[in-house]
PDB file of C-alpha atoms in Angstrom:
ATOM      1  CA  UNK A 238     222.401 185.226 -86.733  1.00 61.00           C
ATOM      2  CA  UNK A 239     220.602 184.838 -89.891  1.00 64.00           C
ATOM      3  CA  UNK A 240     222.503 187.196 -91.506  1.00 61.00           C
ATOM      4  CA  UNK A 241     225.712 186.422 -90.174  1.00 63.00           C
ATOM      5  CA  UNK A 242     225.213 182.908 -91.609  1.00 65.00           C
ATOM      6  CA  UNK A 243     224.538 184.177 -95.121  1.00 68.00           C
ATOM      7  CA  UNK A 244     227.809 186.890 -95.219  1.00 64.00           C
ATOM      8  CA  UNK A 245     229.941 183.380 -94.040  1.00 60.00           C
ATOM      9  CA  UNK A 246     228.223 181.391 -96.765  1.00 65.00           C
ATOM     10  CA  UNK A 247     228.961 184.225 -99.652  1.00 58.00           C
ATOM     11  CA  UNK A 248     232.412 185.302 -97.866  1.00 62.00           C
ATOM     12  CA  UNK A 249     233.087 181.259 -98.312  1.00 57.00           C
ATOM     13  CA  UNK A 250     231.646 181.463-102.095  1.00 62.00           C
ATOM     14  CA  UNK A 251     233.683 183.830-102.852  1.00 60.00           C
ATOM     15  CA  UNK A 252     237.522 182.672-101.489  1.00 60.00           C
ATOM     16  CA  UNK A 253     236.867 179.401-103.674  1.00 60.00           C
ATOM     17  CA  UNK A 254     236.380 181.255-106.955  1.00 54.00           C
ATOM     18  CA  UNK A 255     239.081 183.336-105.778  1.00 52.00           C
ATOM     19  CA  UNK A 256     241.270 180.181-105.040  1.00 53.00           C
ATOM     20  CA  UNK A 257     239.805 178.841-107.955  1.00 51.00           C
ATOM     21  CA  UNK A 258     240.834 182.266-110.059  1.00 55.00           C
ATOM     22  CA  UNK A 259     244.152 182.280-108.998  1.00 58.00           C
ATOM     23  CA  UNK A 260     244.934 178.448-109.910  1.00 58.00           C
ATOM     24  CA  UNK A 261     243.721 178.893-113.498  1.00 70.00           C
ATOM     25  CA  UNK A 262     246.237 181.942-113.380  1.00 84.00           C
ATOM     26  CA  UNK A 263     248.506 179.800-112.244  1.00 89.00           C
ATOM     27  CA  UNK A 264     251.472 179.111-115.537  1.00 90.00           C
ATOM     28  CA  UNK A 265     251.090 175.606-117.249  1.00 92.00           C
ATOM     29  CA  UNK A 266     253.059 172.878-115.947  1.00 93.00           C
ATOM     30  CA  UNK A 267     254.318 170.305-117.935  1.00 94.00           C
ATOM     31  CA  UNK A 268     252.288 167.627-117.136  1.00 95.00           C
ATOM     32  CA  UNK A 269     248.868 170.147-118.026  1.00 94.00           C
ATOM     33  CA  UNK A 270     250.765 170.657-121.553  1.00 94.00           C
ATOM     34  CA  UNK A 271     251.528 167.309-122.120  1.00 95.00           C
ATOM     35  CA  UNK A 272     247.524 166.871-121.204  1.00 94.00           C
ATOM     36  CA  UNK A 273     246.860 169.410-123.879  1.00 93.00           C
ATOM     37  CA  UNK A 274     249.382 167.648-126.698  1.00 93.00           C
ATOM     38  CA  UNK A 275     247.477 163.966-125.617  1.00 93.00           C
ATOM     39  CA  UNK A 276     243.720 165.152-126.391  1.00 93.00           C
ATOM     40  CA  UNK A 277     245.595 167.291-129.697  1.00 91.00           C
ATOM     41  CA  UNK A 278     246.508 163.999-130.699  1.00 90.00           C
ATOM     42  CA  UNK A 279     249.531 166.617-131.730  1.00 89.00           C
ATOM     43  CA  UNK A 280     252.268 163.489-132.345  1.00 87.00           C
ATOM     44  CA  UNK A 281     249.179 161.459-134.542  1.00 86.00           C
ATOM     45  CA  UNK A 282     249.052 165.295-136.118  1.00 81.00           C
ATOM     46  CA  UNK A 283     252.017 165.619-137.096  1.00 81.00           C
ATOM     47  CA  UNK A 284     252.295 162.521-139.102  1.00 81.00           C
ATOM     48  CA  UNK A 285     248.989 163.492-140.801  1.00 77.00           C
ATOM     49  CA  UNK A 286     250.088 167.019-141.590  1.00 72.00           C
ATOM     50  CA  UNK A 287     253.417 165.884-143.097  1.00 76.00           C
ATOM     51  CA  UNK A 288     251.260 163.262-145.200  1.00 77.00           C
ATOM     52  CA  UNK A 289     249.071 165.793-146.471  1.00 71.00           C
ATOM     53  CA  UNK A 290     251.799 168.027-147.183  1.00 74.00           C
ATOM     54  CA  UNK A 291     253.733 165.293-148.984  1.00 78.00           C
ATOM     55  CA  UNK A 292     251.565 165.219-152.497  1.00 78.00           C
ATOM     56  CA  UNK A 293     251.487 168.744-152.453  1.00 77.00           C
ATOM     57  CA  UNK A 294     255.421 169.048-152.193  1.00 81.00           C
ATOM     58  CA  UNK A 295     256.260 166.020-154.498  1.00 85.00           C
ATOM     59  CA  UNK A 296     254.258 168.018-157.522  1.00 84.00           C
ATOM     60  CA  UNK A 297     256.573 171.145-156.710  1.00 82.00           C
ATOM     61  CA  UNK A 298     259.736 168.652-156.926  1.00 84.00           C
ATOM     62  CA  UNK A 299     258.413 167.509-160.180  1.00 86.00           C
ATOM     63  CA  UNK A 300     257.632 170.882-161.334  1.00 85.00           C
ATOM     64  CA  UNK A 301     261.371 172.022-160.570  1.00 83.00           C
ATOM     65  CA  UNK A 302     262.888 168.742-161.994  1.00 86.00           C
ATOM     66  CA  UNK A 303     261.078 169.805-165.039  1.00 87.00           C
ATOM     67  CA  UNK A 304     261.693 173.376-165.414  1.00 84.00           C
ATOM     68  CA  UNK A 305     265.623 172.413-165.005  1.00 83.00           C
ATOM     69  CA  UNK A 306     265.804 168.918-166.050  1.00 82.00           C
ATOM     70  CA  UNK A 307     268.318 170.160-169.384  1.00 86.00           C
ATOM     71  CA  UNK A 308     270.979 171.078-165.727  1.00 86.00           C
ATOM     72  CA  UNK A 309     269.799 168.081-163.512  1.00 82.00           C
ATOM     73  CA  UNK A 310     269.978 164.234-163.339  1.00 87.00           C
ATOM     74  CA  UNK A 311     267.299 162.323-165.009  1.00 88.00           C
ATOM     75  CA  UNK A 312     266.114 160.628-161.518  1.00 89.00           C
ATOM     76  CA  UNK A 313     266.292 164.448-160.008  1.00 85.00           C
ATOM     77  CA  UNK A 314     262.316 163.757-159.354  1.00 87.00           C
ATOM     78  CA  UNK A 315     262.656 160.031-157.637  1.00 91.00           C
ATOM     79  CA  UNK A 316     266.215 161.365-155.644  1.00 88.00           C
ATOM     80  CA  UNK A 317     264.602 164.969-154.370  1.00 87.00           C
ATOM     81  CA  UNK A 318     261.116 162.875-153.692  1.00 87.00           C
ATOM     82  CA  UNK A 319     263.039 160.385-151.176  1.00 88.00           C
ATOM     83  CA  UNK A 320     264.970 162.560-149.763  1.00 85.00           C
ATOM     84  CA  UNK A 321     262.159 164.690-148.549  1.00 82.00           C
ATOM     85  CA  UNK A 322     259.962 161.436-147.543  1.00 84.00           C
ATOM     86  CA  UNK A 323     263.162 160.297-146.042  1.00 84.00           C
ATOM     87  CA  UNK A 324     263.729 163.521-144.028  1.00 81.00           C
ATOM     88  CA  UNK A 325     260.292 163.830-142.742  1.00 79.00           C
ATOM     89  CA  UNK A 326     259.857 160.328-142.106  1.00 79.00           C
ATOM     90  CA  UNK A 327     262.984 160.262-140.196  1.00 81.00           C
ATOM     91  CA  UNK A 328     261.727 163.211-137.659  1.00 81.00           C
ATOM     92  CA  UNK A 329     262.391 162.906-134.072  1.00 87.00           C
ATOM     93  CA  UNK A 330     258.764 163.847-133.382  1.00 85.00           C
ATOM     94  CA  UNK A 331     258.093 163.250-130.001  1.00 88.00           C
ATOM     95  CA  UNK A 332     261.503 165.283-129.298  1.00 91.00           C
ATOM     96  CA  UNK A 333     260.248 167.963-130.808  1.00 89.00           C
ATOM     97  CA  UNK A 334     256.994 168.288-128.730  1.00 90.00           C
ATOM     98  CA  UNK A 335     259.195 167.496-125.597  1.00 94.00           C
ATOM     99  CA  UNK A 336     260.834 170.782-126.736  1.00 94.00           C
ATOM    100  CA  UNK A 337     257.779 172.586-127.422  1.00 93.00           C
ATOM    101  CA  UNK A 338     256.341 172.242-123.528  1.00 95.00           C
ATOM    102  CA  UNK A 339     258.407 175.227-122.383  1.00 96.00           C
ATOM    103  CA  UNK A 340     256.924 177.765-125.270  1.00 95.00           C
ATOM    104  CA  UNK A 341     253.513 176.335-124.172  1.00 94.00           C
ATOM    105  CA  UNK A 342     254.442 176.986-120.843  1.00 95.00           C
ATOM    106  CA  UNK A 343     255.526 180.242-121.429  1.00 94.00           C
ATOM    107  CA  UNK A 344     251.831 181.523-123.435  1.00 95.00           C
ATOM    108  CA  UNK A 345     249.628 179.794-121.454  1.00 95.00           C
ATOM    109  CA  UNK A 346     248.089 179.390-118.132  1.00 94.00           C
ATOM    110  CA  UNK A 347     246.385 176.285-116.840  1.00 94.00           C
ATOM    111  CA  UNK A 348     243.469 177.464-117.048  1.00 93.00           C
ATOM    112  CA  UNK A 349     244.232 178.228-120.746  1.00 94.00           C
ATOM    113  CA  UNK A 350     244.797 174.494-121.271  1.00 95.00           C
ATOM    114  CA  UNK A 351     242.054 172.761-119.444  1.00 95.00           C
ATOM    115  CA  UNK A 352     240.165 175.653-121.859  1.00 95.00           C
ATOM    116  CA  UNK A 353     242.205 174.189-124.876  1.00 95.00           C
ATOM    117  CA  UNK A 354     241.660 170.504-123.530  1.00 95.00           C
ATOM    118  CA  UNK A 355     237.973 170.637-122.709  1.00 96.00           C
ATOM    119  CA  UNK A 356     237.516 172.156-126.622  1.00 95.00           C
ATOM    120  CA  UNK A 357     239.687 169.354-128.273  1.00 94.00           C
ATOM    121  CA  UNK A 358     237.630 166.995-125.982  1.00 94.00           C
ATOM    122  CA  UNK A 359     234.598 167.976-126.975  1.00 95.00           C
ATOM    123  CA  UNK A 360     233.108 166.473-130.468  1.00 96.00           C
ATOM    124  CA  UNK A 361     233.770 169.795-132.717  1.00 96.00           C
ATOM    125  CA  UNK A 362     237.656 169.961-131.027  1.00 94.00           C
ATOM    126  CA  UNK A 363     238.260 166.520-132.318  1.00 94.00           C
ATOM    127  CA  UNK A 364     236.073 166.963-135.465  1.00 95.00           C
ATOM    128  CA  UNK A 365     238.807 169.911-135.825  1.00 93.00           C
ATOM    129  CA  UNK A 366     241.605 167.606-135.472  1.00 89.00           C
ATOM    130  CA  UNK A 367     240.449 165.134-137.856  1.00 89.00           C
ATOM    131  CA  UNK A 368     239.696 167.749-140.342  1.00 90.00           C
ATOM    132  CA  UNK A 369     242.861 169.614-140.371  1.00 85.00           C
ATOM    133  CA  UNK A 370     245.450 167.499-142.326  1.00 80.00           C
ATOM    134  CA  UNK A 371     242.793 167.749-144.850  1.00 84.00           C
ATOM    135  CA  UNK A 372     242.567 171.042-144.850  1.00 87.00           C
ATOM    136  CA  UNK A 373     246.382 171.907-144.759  1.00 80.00           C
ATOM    137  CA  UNK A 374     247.030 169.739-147.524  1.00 79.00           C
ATOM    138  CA  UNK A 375     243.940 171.479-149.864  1.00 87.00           C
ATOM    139  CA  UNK A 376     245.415 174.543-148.447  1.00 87.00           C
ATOM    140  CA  UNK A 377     248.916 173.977-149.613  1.00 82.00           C
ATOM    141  CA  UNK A 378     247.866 172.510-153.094  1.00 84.00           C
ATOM    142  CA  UNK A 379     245.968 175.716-153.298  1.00 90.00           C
ATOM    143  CA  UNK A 380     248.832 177.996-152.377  1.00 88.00           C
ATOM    144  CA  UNK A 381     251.610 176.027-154.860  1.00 85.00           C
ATOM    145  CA  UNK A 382     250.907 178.428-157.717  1.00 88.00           C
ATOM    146  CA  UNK A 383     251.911 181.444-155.589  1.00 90.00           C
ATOM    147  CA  UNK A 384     254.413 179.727-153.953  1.00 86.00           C
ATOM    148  CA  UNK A 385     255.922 178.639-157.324  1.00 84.00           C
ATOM    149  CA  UNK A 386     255.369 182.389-158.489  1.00 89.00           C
ATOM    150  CA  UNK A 387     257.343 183.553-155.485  1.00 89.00           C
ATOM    151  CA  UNK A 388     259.835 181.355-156.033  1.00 86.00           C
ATOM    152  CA  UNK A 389     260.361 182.050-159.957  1.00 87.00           C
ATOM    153  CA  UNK A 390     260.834 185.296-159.109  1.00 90.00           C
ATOM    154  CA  UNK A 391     263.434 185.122-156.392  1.00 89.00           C
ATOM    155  CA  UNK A 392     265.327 182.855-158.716  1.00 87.00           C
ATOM    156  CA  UNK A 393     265.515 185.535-161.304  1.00 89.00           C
ATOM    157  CA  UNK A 394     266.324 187.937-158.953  1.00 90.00           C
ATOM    158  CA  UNK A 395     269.487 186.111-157.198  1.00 89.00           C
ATOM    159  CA  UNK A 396     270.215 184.969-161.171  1.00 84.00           C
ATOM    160  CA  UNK A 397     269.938 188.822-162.024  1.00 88.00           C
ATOM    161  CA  UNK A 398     272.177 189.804-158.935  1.00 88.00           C
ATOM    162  CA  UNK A 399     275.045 187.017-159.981  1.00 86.00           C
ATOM    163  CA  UNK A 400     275.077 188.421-163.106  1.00 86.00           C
ATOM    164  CA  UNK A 401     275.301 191.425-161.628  1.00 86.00           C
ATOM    165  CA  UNK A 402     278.314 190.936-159.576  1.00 87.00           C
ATOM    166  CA  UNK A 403     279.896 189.081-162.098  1.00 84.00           C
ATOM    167  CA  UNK A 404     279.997 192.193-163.879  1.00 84.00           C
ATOM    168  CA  UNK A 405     281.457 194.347-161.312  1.00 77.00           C
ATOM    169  CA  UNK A 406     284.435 191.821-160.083  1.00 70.00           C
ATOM    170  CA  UNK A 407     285.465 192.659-164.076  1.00 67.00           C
ATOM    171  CA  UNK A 408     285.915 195.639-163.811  1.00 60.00           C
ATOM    172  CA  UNK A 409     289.397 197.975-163.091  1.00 56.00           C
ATOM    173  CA  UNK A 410     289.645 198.286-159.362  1.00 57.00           C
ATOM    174  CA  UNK A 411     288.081 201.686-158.076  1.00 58.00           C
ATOM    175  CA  UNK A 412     284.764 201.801-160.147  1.00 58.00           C
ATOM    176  CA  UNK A 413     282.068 201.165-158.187  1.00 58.00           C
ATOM    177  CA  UNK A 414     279.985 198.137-158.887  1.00 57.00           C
ATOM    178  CA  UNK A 415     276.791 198.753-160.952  1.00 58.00           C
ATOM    179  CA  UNK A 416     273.576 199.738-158.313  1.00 59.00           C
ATOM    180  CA  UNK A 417     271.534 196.984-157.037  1.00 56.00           C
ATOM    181  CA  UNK A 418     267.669 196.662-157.885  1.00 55.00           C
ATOM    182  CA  UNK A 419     265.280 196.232-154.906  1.00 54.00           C
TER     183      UNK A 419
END
């Protein structure tokens, strides 16, 4: 009897992490992702990643104005600046993560985001999420000089391929147009 009683017992122990198993297998709903987005702080985090971002952008504006300022207005800087701090202050925000819940819902599991939820929850999840606006704005003041490099270049290169096809629309019909360079 003994024995019978312990096989029950680990027979029992065993269907609830089963059941439990199969309910962290179980896809996201939208209620668990919203969960997940609350304890992200993910609306709070946007804000704070657009305001980090925001220095970091206005010196590339200025840097533009400058390099062009003999072709552009002289309030180019002040128009391009409020425009961006316009556009990003203007963002439907929590209709974007209402849009997001599916793609969540999609690459995770629930048990994925009481996993993502018990990290954010803990002390180094939200010492993460205060951190990371920081981080993403040093990050993107640190990538502006190869971003500005990049960016230099491809405006040679569609300057170069303008000039290019300017070229070729001269010339008598029939002659091919002058090769491209990759």
């Amino acid at each position: 009897m003994r024995h019978l009683l312990i096989a029950f017992t680990l027979l029992l122990a065993f269907s609830i992490v089963a059941s439990a198993q199969r309910a962290a297998d179980a896809p996201a709903s939208k209620e668990d992702v919203e969960r997940y987005f609350q304890i992200a702080h993910s609306r709070e985090m946007m804000d704070k990643v657009v305001g980090a971002m925001s220095k970091p952008m206005h010196q590339l504006v200025h840097e533009q104005c400058e390099k062009d300022k003999d072709k552009l207005p002289a309030d180019c800087e002040v128009r391009l600046n409020k425009i961006t701090d316009d556009m990003f202050g203007h963002m439907p925000w929590d209709e974007m993560l209402q849009a997001m819940v599916p793609a969540y819902q999609k690459h995770f599991t629930k048990g994925d985001i009481d996993a993502l939820v018990a990290f954010y929850g803990s002390p180094t999840g939200q010492k993460v999420l205060r951190e990371m606006p920081a981080i993403t704005g040093e990050a993107m003041e640190s990538m502006l000089p190869i971003l500005r490099k990049h960016m230099d270049e491809m405006t040679e290169r569609i300057h170069e391929q303008a000039a290019e096809w300017a070229k070729g629309s001269q010339k008598e019909p029939g002659q091919t147009p002058p090769a491209t360079r990759n």
